[in-house]
């Protein structure tokens, strides 16, 4: 399922063609999720490793999806003539951008994370 989502993402957002073969670098304005990508990989498949170039691609993918969700949530907030971003705006943006079950699970885990944060 994850492979099909990644393939669909790269079909919609093709990478720029370059003559040199190099890793995708992250810009200074975005967070680096490489530590978390490696932790999740070790939790799911402990005997596998991942190259730094692949981690950079995953990092770019995470930052890009996060940016798309933020932009869509902001547009929904402005369309309702509000000045405050609510969890409902973010949930609607996630449902709009992510397919089917992935959106459902993202919203469920997001609500759970917000609940744990508020009650900690």
PDB file of C-alpha atoms in Angstrom:
ATOM      1  CA  UNK A   1       0.000   0.000   0.000  1.00  0.00           C
ATOM      2  CA  UNK A   2       2.789   2.420   0.912  1.00  0.00           C
ATOM      3  CA  UNK A   3       4.635   1.683  -2.328  1.00  0.00           C
ATOM      4  CA  UNK A   4       1.543   2.474  -4.392  1.00  0.00           C
ATOM      5  CA  UNK A   5       1.055   5.770  -2.528  1.00  0.00           C
ATOM      6  CA  UNK A   6       4.675   6.752  -3.110  1.00  0.00           C
ATOM      7  CA  UNK A   7       4.431   5.801  -6.795  1.00  0.00           C
ATOM      8  CA  UNK A   8       1.237   7.840  -7.152  1.00  0.00           C
ATOM      9  CA  UNK A   9       2.892  10.795  -5.411  1.00  0.00           C
ATOM     10  CA  UNK A  10       5.902  10.773  -7.737  1.00  0.00           C
ATOM     11  CA  UNK A  11       3.629  10.443 -10.765  1.00  0.00           C
ATOM     12  CA  UNK A  12       1.854  13.637  -9.713  1.00  0.00           C
ATOM     13  CA  UNK A  13       5.049  15.438  -8.612  1.00  0.00           C
ATOM     14  CA  UNK A  14       7.838  14.409 -10.986  1.00  0.00           C
ATOM     15  CA  UNK A  15      11.382  15.039  -9.841  1.00  0.00           C
ATOM     16  CA  UNK A  16      13.413  17.549 -11.833  1.00  0.00           C
ATOM     17  CA  UNK A  17      15.754  15.942 -14.339  1.00  0.00           C
ATOM     18  CA  UNK A  18      19.418  16.492 -13.601  1.00  0.00           C
ATOM     19  CA  UNK A  19      22.547  15.268 -15.313  1.00  0.00           C
ATOM     20  CA  UNK A  20      24.336  14.436 -12.074  1.00  0.00           C
ATOM     21  CA  UNK A  21      23.186  11.528  -9.959  1.00  0.00           C
ATOM     22  CA  UNK A  22      22.874  12.935  -6.466  1.00  0.00           C
ATOM     23  CA  UNK A  23      20.685  12.734  -3.417  1.00  0.00           C
ATOM     24  CA  UNK A  24      17.780  15.087  -2.952  1.00  0.00           C
ATOM     25  CA  UNK A  25      18.838  17.754  -0.485  1.00  0.00           C
ATOM     26  CA  UNK A  26      16.513  19.398   1.992  1.00  0.00           C
ATOM     27  CA  UNK A  27      16.146  23.140   2.212  1.00  0.00           C
ATOM     28  CA  UNK A  28      17.079  24.944   5.401  1.00  0.00           C
ATOM     29  CA  UNK A  29      13.473  25.979   6.116  1.00  0.00           C
ATOM     30  CA  UNK A  30      12.178  22.426   6.546  1.00  0.00           C
ATOM     31  CA  UNK A  31      12.547  19.986   9.405  1.00  0.00           C
ATOM     32  CA  UNK A  32      14.653  16.886   9.134  1.00  0.00           C
ATOM     33  CA  UNK A  33      12.789  13.646   9.849  1.00  0.00           C
ATOM     34  CA  UNK A  34      15.652  11.244   9.071  1.00  0.00           C
ATOM     35  CA  UNK A  35      15.988  10.095  12.686  1.00  0.00           C
ATOM     36  CA  UNK A  36      12.277   9.226  12.823  1.00  0.00           C
ATOM     37  CA  UNK A  37      12.363   7.451   9.446  1.00  0.00           C
ATOM     38  CA  UNK A  38      15.197   5.246  10.707  1.00  0.00           C
ATOM     39  CA  UNK A  39      13.400   4.555  14.012  1.00  0.00           C
ATOM     40  CA  UNK A  40      10.205   3.499  12.238  1.00  0.00           C
ATOM     41  CA  UNK A  41      12.185   1.298   9.849  1.00  0.00           C
ATOM     42  CA  UNK A  42      13.956  -0.440  12.745  1.00  0.00           C
ATOM     43  CA  UNK A  43      10.634  -0.966  14.513  1.00  0.00           C
ATOM     44  CA  UNK A  44       8.904  -2.405  11.448  1.00  0.00           C
ATOM     45  CA  UNK A  45      11.766  -4.361   9.820  1.00  0.00           C
ATOM     46  CA  UNK A  46      14.766  -4.587  12.191  1.00  0.00           C
ATOM     47  CA  UNK A  47      17.051  -6.456   9.767  1.00  0.00           C
ATOM     48  CA  UNK A  48      16.744  -3.900   6.935  1.00  0.00           C
ATOM     49  CA  UNK A  49      18.839  -0.801   6.362  1.00  0.00           C
ATOM     50  CA  UNK A  50      18.143   2.290   4.308  1.00  0.00           C
ATOM     51  CA  UNK A  51      20.528   4.458   2.305  1.00  0.00           C
ATOM     52  CA  UNK A  52      21.003   8.119   3.137  1.00  0.00           C
ATOM     53  CA  UNK A  53      19.738   9.064  -0.330  1.00  0.00           C
ATOM     54  CA  UNK A  54      16.488   7.196   0.332  1.00  0.00           C
ATOM     55  CA  UNK A  55      16.163   8.872   3.727  1.00  0.00           C
ATOM     56  CA  UNK A  56      16.553  12.251   2.001  1.00  0.00           C
ATOM     57  CA  UNK A  57      13.787  11.339  -0.456  1.00  0.00           C
ATOM     58  CA  UNK A  58      11.499  10.262   2.402  1.00  0.00           C
ATOM     59  CA  UNK A  59      12.317  13.491   4.250  1.00  0.00           C
ATOM     60  CA  UNK A  60      11.394  15.531   1.175  1.00  0.00           C
ATOM     61  CA  UNK A  61       8.164  13.552   0.781  1.00  0.00           C
ATOM     62  CA  UNK A  62       7.178  14.145   4.427  1.00  0.00           C
ATOM     63  CA  UNK A  63       7.954  17.869   4.236  1.00  0.00           C
ATOM     64  CA  UNK A  64       6.052  18.227   0.959  1.00  0.00           C
ATOM     65  CA  UNK A  65       2.936  16.465   2.265  1.00  0.00           C
ATOM     66  CA  UNK A  66       3.085  18.533   5.470  1.00  0.00           C
ATOM     67  CA  UNK A  67       3.323  21.723   3.415  1.00  0.00           C
ATOM     68  CA  UNK A  68       0.377  20.708   1.195  1.00  0.00           C
ATOM     69  CA  UNK A  69      -1.765  19.943   4.255  1.00  0.00           C
ATOM     70  CA  UNK A  70      -0.846  23.292   5.845  1.00  0.00           C
ATOM     71  CA  UNK A  71      -1.703  25.228   2.674  1.00  0.00           C
ATOM     72  CA  UNK A  72      -5.018  23.414   2.226  1.00  0.00           C
ATOM     73  CA  UNK A  73      -5.954  23.925   5.893  1.00  0.00           C
ATOM     74  CA  UNK A  74      -5.132  27.639   5.591  1.00  0.00           C
ATOM     75  CA  UNK A  75      -7.325  27.931   2.496  1.00  0.00           C
ATOM     76  CA  UNK A  76     -10.209  26.237   4.324  1.00  0.00           C
ATOM     77  CA  UNK A  77      -9.725  28.589   7.272  1.00  0.00           C
ATOM     78  CA  UNK A  78      -9.863  31.638   4.997  1.00  0.00           C
ATOM     79  CA  UNK A  79     -12.890  30.308   3.115  1.00  0.00           C
ATOM     80  CA  UNK A  80     -14.789  30.211   6.431  1.00  0.00           C
ATOM     81  CA  UNK A  81     -13.666  33.802   7.201  1.00  0.00           C
ATOM     82  CA  UNK A  82     -11.863  32.717  10.372  1.00  0.00           C
ATOM     83  CA  UNK A  83      -8.556  33.847  11.850  1.00  0.00           C
ATOM     84  CA  UNK A  84      -7.895  30.708  13.895  1.00  0.00           C
ATOM     85  CA  UNK A  85      -6.841  27.380  12.457  1.00  0.00           C
ATOM     86  CA  UNK A  86      -8.986  24.676  14.045  1.00  0.00           C
ATOM     87  CA  UNK A  87      -8.436  20.910  14.160  1.00  0.00           C
ATOM     88  CA  UNK A  88     -11.452  20.533  11.856  1.00  0.00           C
ATOM     89  CA  UNK A  89      -9.661  22.569   9.167  1.00  0.00           C
ATOM     90  CA  UNK A  90      -6.651  20.273   9.367  1.00  0.00           C
ATOM     91  CA  UNK A  91      -8.838  17.153   9.329  1.00  0.00           C
ATOM     92  CA  UNK A  92     -10.724  18.346   6.236  1.00  0.00           C
ATOM     93  CA  UNK A  93      -7.407  19.130   4.520  1.00  0.00           C
ATOM     94  CA  UNK A  94      -6.097  15.642   5.311  1.00  0.00           C
ATOM     95  CA  UNK A  95      -9.293  14.036   3.986  1.00  0.00           C
ATOM     96  CA  UNK A  96      -9.030  16.158   0.844  1.00  0.00           C
ATOM     97  CA  UNK A  97      -5.358  15.393   0.125  1.00  0.00           C
ATOM     98  CA  UNK A  98      -4.834  11.796   1.251  1.00  0.00           C
ATOM     99  CA  UNK A  99      -6.633   8.787  -0.226  1.00  0.00           C
ATOM    100  CA  UNK A 100      -9.212   6.636   1.623  1.00  0.00           C
ATOM    101  CA  UNK A 101      -7.931   4.624   4.555  1.00  0.00           C
ATOM    102  CA  UNK A 102      -4.703   6.604   4.754  1.00  0.00           C
ATOM    103  CA  UNK A 103      -6.682   9.779   5.488  1.00  0.00           C
ATOM    104  CA  UNK A 104      -8.846   7.950   8.016  1.00  0.00           C
ATOM    105  CA  UNK A 105      -5.845   6.573   9.913  1.00  0.00           C
ATOM    106  CA  UNK A 106      -4.005   9.901   9.731  1.00  0.00           C
ATOM    107  CA  UNK A 107      -6.967  11.689  11.320  1.00  0.00           C
ATOM    108  CA  UNK A 108      -7.410   9.010  14.011  1.00  0.00           C
ATOM    109  CA  UNK A 109      -3.730   9.078  14.989  1.00  0.00           C
ATOM    110  CA  UNK A 110      -3.685  12.877  14.832  1.00  0.00           C
ATOM    111  CA  UNK A 111      -6.680  13.195  17.168  1.00  0.00           C
ATOM    112  CA  UNK A 112      -5.063  10.696  19.533  1.00  0.00           C
ATOM    113  CA  UNK A 113      -1.774  12.648  19.515  1.00  0.00           C
ATOM    114  CA  UNK A 114      -3.557  15.946  20.228  1.00  0.00           C
ATOM    115  CA  UNK A 115      -5.507  14.291  23.053  1.00  0.00           C
ATOM    116  CA  UNK A 116      -2.292  12.928  24.617  1.00  0.00           C
ATOM    117  CA  UNK A 117      -0.634  16.354  24.277  1.00  0.00           C
ATOM    118  CA  UNK A 118      -3.531  18.220  25.899  1.00  0.00           C
ATOM    119  CA  UNK A 119      -3.838  15.762  28.797  1.00  0.00           C
ATOM    120  CA  UNK A 120      -0.125  15.418  29.555  1.00  0.00           C
TER     121      UNK A 120
END
